[in-house]
GROMACS .gro file of C-alpha atoms in nm:
model
  283
    1MET     CA    1   0.012   0.027  -0.016
    2THR     CA    2   0.245   0.291   0.096
    3ASP     CA    3   0.472   0.185  -0.190
    4ALA     CA    4   0.175   0.317  -0.408
    5LEU     CA    5   0.231   0.656  -0.178
    6ASN     CA    6   0.314   0.905  -0.440
    7LEU     CA    7   0.368   1.237  -0.262
    8ASP     CA    8   0.462   1.420  -0.561
    9HIS     CA    9   0.113   1.316  -0.707
   10LEU     CA   10  -0.055   1.462  -0.346
   11ARG     CA   11   0.066   1.787  -0.365
   12GLN     CA   12  -0.063   1.909  -0.693
   13TRP     CA   13  -0.442   1.900  -0.463
   14ILE     CA   14  -0.275   2.197  -0.289
   15GLY     CA   15  -0.418   2.549  -0.318
   16ARG     CA   16  -0.773   2.323  -0.408
   17SER     CA   17  -1.060   2.490  -0.261
   18ALA     CA   18  -1.448   2.421  -0.204
   19GLU     CA   19  -1.739   2.626  -0.119
   20ALA     CA   20  -2.051   2.495   0.123
   21SER     CA   21  -2.294   2.688   0.330
   22ASP     CA   22  -2.564   2.568   0.564
   23ILE     CA   23  -2.841   2.703   0.848
   24VAL     CA   24  -2.826   2.678   1.203
   25THR     CA   25  -3.076   2.499   1.312
   26ALA     CA   26  -3.253   2.503   1.642
   27GLN     CA   27  -3.293   2.046   1.600
   28LEU     CA   28  -2.917   2.136   1.545
   29VAL     CA   29  -2.764   2.368   1.885
   30LYS     CA   30  -3.029   2.118   2.085
   31GLY     CA   31  -2.883   1.788   1.995
   32LEU     CA   32  -2.523   1.902   2.007
   33ARG     CA   33  -2.569   1.991   2.342
   34ALA     CA   34  -2.717   1.791   2.537
   35THR     CA   35  -2.445   1.571   2.310
   36LEU     CA   36  -2.202   1.821   2.445
   37PHE     CA   37  -2.369   1.780   2.806
   38GLN     CA   38  -2.457   2.091   2.799
   39ASP     CA   39  -2.810   2.233   2.931
   40ILE     CA   40  -3.051   2.156   2.677
   41GLY     CA   41  -3.249   2.456   2.702
   42ASP     CA   42  -3.480   2.610   2.423
   43PRO     CA   43  -3.307   2.775   2.187
   44LYS     CA   44  -3.414   3.083   1.967
   45PRO     CA   45  -3.319   3.281   1.655
   46GLY     CA   46  -3.041   3.484   1.772
   47ASP     CA   47  -2.934   3.262   2.055
   48ALA     CA   48  -2.534   3.140   2.045
   49ALA     CA   49  -2.439   2.767   1.956
   50PRO     CA   50  -2.137   2.558   2.109
   51TRP     CA   51  -1.879   2.655   1.982
   52THR     CA   52  -1.712   2.402   1.764
   53THR     CA   53  -2.140   2.409   1.574
   54HIS     CA   54  -1.953   2.412   1.278
   55TRP     CA   55  -1.816   2.129   1.244
   56CYS     CA   56  -2.186   1.973   1.200
   57LEU     CA   57  -2.302   2.204   0.949
   58ALA     CA   58  -2.261   2.123   0.537
   59GLN     CA   59  -2.146   1.799   0.555
   60PRO     CA   60  -2.074   1.634   0.231
   61VAL     CA   61  -2.326   1.406   0.092
   62PHE     CA   62  -2.249   1.101  -0.136
   63PRO     CA   63  -2.470   0.790  -0.218
   64MET     CA   64  -2.444   0.496  -0.087
   65SER     CA   65  -2.289   0.416  -0.378
   66GLN     CA   66  -2.021   0.608  -0.296
   67LEU     CA   67  -1.856   0.515   0.035
   68GLY     CA   68  -1.574   0.311   0.100
   69PRO     CA   69  -1.557  -0.027   0.318
   70ASP     CA   70  -1.447   0.246   0.598
   71GLY     CA   71  -1.743   0.426   0.523
   72HIS     CA   72  -1.639   0.679   0.427
   73PRO     CA   73  -1.652   0.845   0.085
   74THR     CA   74  -1.484   0.710  -0.185
   75ARG     CA   75  -1.119   0.909  -0.269
   76GLY     CA   76  -1.038   1.173  -0.500
   77GLY     CA   77  -1.246   1.447  -0.559
   78PHE     CA   78  -1.178   1.743  -0.309
   79LEU     CA   79  -0.898   1.538  -0.036
   80PRO     CA   80  -0.602   1.373  -0.219
   81PRO     CA   81  -0.669   1.026  -0.275
   82VAL     CA   82  -0.451   0.851  -0.001
   83PRO     CA   83  -0.319   0.547  -0.084
   84LEU     CA   84  -0.374   0.465   0.290
   85PRO     CA   85  -0.702   0.263   0.463
   86ARG     CA   86  -0.664   0.459   0.794
   87ARG     CA   87  -0.746   0.800   0.840
   88MET     CA   88  -0.795   1.003   1.139
   89TRP     CA   89  -0.774   1.422   1.249
   90ALA     CA   90  -0.440   1.436   1.359
   91GLY     CA   91  -0.482   1.840   1.595
   92GLY     CA   92  -0.529   2.142   1.451
   93GLU     CA   93  -0.576   2.501   1.502
   94ILE     CA   94  -0.913   2.718   1.561
   95GLU     CA   95  -0.913   3.047   1.575
   96PHE     CA   96  -1.303   3.207   1.745
   97LEU     CA   97  -1.416   3.552   1.631
   98GLU     CA   98  -1.813   3.544   1.707
   99PRO     CA   99  -2.038   3.263   1.819
  100LEU     CA  100  -2.240   3.110   1.516
  101ARG     CA  101  -2.623   3.173   1.580
  102VAL     CA  102  -2.944   3.002   1.562
  103GLY     CA  103  -3.109   3.126   1.228
  104ASP     CA  104  -2.714   3.183   1.081
  105GLU     CA  105  -2.664   3.088   0.721
  106SER     CA  106  -2.336   2.976   0.712
  107THR     CA  107  -2.044   2.945   0.472
  108ARG     CA  108  -1.692   2.715   0.424
  109THR     CA  109  -1.495   2.838   0.269
  110SER     CA  110  -1.209   2.570   0.232
  111ARG     CA  111  -0.840   2.544   0.105
  112ILE     CA  112  -0.590   2.215   0.101
  113SER     CA  113  -0.288   2.419   0.210
  114ASP     CA  114  -0.036   2.135   0.286
  115VAL     CA  115   0.015   1.707   0.194
  116THR     CA  116   0.341   1.574   0.419
  117MET     CA  117   0.420   1.230   0.447
  118LYS     CA  118   0.650   1.074   0.710
  119THR     CA  119   0.780   0.805   0.883
  120GLY     CA  120   0.616   0.733   1.279
  121SER     CA  121   0.681   0.451   1.509
  122THR     CA  122   0.352   0.227   1.330
  123GLY     CA  123   0.440   0.316   1.004
  124VAL     CA  124   0.405   0.513   0.683
  125LEU     CA  125   0.228   0.864   0.777
  126CYS     CA  126   0.024   1.089   0.566
  127PHE     CA  127  -0.089   1.465   0.662
  128VAL     CA  128  -0.290   1.608   0.478
  129SER     CA  129  -0.360   1.993   0.594
  130VAL     CA  130  -0.695   2.228   0.545
  131GLU     CA  131  -0.811   2.540   0.575
  132HIS     CA  132  -1.127   2.654   0.675
  133THR     CA  133  -1.326   3.000   0.722
  134ILE     CA  134  -1.666   3.005   0.815
  135THR     CA  135  -1.876   3.327   0.781
  136THR     CA  136  -2.163   3.421   0.846
  137PRO     CA  137  -2.343   3.761   0.708
  138ARG     CA  138  -2.227   3.925   1.036
  139GLY     CA  139  -1.838   3.860   0.857
  140VAL     CA  140  -1.607   3.627   0.925
  141ALA     CA  141  -1.663   3.382   1.263
  142ILE     CA  142  -1.366   3.086   1.301
  143ARG     CA  143  -1.060   3.050   1.071
  144GLU     CA  144  -0.937   2.717   1.102
  145ARG     CA  145  -0.710   2.476   1.016
  146GLN     CA  146  -0.748   2.077   1.033
  147ASP     CA  147  -0.499   1.819   1.005
  148ILE     CA  148  -0.615   1.437   0.873
  149VAL     CA  149  -0.327   1.163   0.936
  150TYR     CA  150  -0.354   0.879   0.675
  151ARG     CA  151  -0.177   0.513   0.803
  152ASP     CA  152  -0.136   0.144   0.689
  153MET     CA  153  -0.460  -0.043   0.826
  154GLY     CA  154  -0.101  -0.293   0.989
  155SER     CA  155   0.064   0.024   1.194
  156ALA     CA  156  -0.214   0.046   1.453
  157ALA     CA  157  -0.122   0.162   1.791
  158PRO     CA  158  -0.068  -0.098   2.064
  159ALA     CA  159  -0.437  -0.175   2.246
  160SER     CA  160  -0.201  -0.088   2.567
  161PRO     CA  161   0.093   0.198   2.440
  162PRO     CA  162   0.423   0.210   2.633
  163LYS     CA  163   0.330   0.345   3.000
  164ALA     CA  164   0.382   0.748   2.951
  165PRO     CA  165   0.483   0.980   3.183
  166PRO     CA  166   0.135   1.088   3.491
  167PRO     CA  167   0.019   1.431   3.309
  168PRO     CA  168   0.033   1.754   3.563
  169VAL     CA  169  -0.224   1.717   3.883
  170ALA     CA  170  -0.541   1.856   3.651
  171ARG     CA  171  -0.712   2.206   3.860
  172HIS     CA  172  -1.019   2.158   3.652
  173ARG     CA  173  -1.180   1.844   3.577
  174GLU     CA  174  -1.423   1.719   3.475
  175THR     CA  175  -1.566   1.248   3.378
  176HIS     CA  176  -1.837   1.121   3.204
  177VAL     CA  177  -1.887   0.806   3.086
  178SER     CA  178  -1.784   0.721   2.736
  179ASP     CA  179  -2.057   0.461   2.595
  180PRO     CA  180  -2.185   0.414   2.245
  181VAL     CA  181  -2.393   0.610   2.254
  182LEU     CA  182  -2.276   0.923   2.277
  183LEU     CA  183  -2.052   0.819   1.978
  184PHE     CA  184  -2.361   0.764   1.784
  185ARG     CA  185  -2.527   1.048   1.858
  186TYR     CA  186  -2.249   1.228   1.757
  187SER     CA  187  -2.211   1.081   1.414
  188ALA     CA  188  -2.560   1.154   1.390
  189LEU     CA  189  -2.485   1.520   1.455
  190THR     CA  190  -2.201   1.512   1.159
  191PHE     CA  191  -2.377   1.322   0.952
  192ASN     CA  192  -1.973   1.126   0.966
  193GLY     CA  193  -1.979   0.754   0.813
  194HIS     CA  194  -1.710   0.603   0.954
  195ARG     CA  195  -1.786   0.276   1.081
  196ILE     CA  196  -1.500   0.328   1.356
  197HIS     CA  197  -1.679   0.523   1.567
  198TYR     CA  198  -1.992   0.237   1.576
  199ASP     CA  199  -1.956  -0.094   1.378
  200ARG     CA  200  -1.753  -0.255   1.679
  201ASP     CA  201  -1.800  -0.611   1.411
  202TYR     CA  202  -1.556  -0.338   1.165
  203VAL     CA  203  -1.304  -0.135   1.409
  204THR     CA  204  -1.194  -0.500   1.601
  205LYS     CA  205  -1.181  -0.742   1.300
  206VAL     CA  206  -1.090  -0.567   0.999
  207GLU     CA  207  -0.908  -0.249   1.162
  208GLY     CA  208  -0.760  -0.449   1.497
  209TYR     CA  209  -0.863  -0.159   1.786
  210PRO     CA  210  -0.944  -0.284   2.132
  211GLY     CA  211  -1.335  -0.159   2.082
  212LEU     CA  212  -1.562   0.155   1.906
  213ILE     CA  213  -1.299   0.504   1.913
  214PHE     CA  214  -1.394   0.781   2.064
  215HIS     CA  215  -1.409   1.114   1.806
  216GLY     CA  216  -1.105   1.366   1.775
  217PRO     CA  217  -1.384   1.672   1.666
  218LEU     CA  218  -1.578   1.528   2.003
  219GLN     CA  219  -1.289   1.581   2.217
  220ALA     CA  220  -1.176   1.894   2.117
  221GLY     CA  221  -1.566   2.054   2.089
  222LEU     CA  222  -1.549   1.932   2.527
  223ILE     CA  223  -1.218   2.060   2.608
  224ILE     CA  224  -1.303   2.404   2.406
  225GLU     CA  225  -1.588   2.403   2.593
  226PHE     CA  226  -1.442   2.328   2.914
  227ALA     CA  227  -1.240   2.628   2.903
  228ALA     CA  228  -1.496   2.821   2.777
  229LYS     CA  229  -1.702   2.756   3.048
  230LEU     CA  230  -1.374   2.806   3.249
  231HIS     CA  231  -1.279   3.195   3.123
  232GLY     CA  232  -1.710   3.295   3.196
  233ASP     CA  233  -1.856   3.146   2.887
  234SER     CA  234  -1.555   3.322   2.626
  235ALA     CA  235  -1.401   3.086   2.377
  236PRO     CA  236  -1.053   3.174   2.328
  237LYS     CA  237  -0.958   3.339   2.059
  238LYS     CA  238  -0.716   3.052   1.944
  239PHE     CA  239  -0.695   2.669   2.041
  240SER     CA  240  -0.475   2.427   1.947
  241TYR     CA  241  -0.527   2.040   2.005
  242ARG     CA  242  -0.320   1.740   1.896
  243GLY     CA  243  -0.423   1.355   1.945
  244VAL     CA  244  -0.223   1.099   2.168
  245GLN     CA  245  -0.365   0.804   2.124
  246PRO     CA  246  -0.689   0.671   2.083
  247LEU     CA  247  -1.035   0.670   2.313
  248PHE     CA  248  -1.207   0.412   2.360
  249GLU     CA  249  -1.531   0.336   2.434
  250GLY     CA  250  -1.705   0.195   2.716
  251GLY     CA  251  -1.454   0.380   3.000
  252GLU     CA  252  -1.441   0.690   3.242
  253PHE     CA  253  -1.260   1.031   3.071
  254SER     CA  254  -1.218   1.301   3.260
  255ILE     CA  255  -1.178   1.670   3.093
  256ASN     CA  256  -0.877   1.908   3.326
  257ALA     CA  257  -0.753   2.281   3.252
  258ASN     CA  258  -0.483   2.415   3.414
  259GLU     CA  259  -0.425   2.803   3.389
  260THR     CA  260  -0.072   2.926   3.248
  261SER     CA  261   0.102   3.281   3.171
  262ALA     CA  262  -0.065   3.288   2.818
  263GLY     CA  263  -0.360   3.090   2.887
  264MET     CA  264  -0.493   2.724   2.964
  265GLU     CA  265  -0.334   2.443   2.911
  266LEU     CA  266  -0.600   2.152   2.807
  267TRP     CA  267  -0.616   1.756   2.841
  268ILE     CA  268  -0.893   1.523   2.828
  269ALA     CA  269  -0.729   1.130   2.943
  270ASN     CA  270  -0.881   0.793   2.923
  271ALA     CA  271  -0.984   0.585   3.276
  272GLU     CA  272  -0.582   0.513   3.363
  273GLY     CA  273  -0.538   0.929   3.310
  274GLN     CA  274  -0.321   0.888   3.048
  275PRO     CA  275  -0.410   1.225   2.827
  276THR     CA  276  -0.549   1.085   2.489
  277MET     CA  277  -0.593   1.476   2.329
  278LYS     CA  278  -0.357   1.799   2.422
  279GLY     CA  279  -0.448   2.107   2.378
  280THR     CA  280  -0.398   2.482   2.467
  281ALA     CA  281  -0.614   2.826   2.443
  282VAL     CA  282  -0.498   3.192   2.461
  283TRP     CA  283  -0.767   3.442   2.486
   0.00000   0.00000   0.00000
């Protein structure tokens, strides 16, 4: 599989762009609030939506005949056709300018900004960086860079990764349980057909993981909302994050935060206390 990876060919996708629009509805806001462990309330036109509502908007829709074995659309189109079967969010950076609001028509303009390759402990990795700008009739609301990583099927992270040093003691901490219903709800809200989040037979027997995998965007969304809650319901001006290791279904996980001189360091930790995603926020 990796022999077919032609980086020069894939880098021809750099500069490609796409645009899509959608409406922020009250029903979407209610569903996302519920999934982010927030008070559902009764959102009215003009009310602020959760900070990462844009990840639920204008998602690509393909017929069933154009989906690959992992539930994602077949390769090619806007994203480059990376010939590695595993695809996950590696991290990114978000700049929040203002919240999306119920009733907003938002437009997302996306551009492939980079395609790189490196060899890690799990084999060959291909990273695709995508820049997004989300606008409303009031102007730019969000600027973002998403880093997507592709890897070979034979390079799954081990079920029990080497034990990392213990994370710092968190001054602020929330705990929840990662169950299949939570993962299903987020997949539905984002129209995400990736089978690693809801098909246990597929994720364990085909991809070799020990259980359903918690969405990277859902982890990031929980961290951002936690940071905002600790900062007077104000989202950070800039939030940078990266995945550390998969978070699996079935156990307790925690959202953690400590103040720093520049803002906050935040992380999600699994039931063993090991970080699965880390982020920094500045206001």
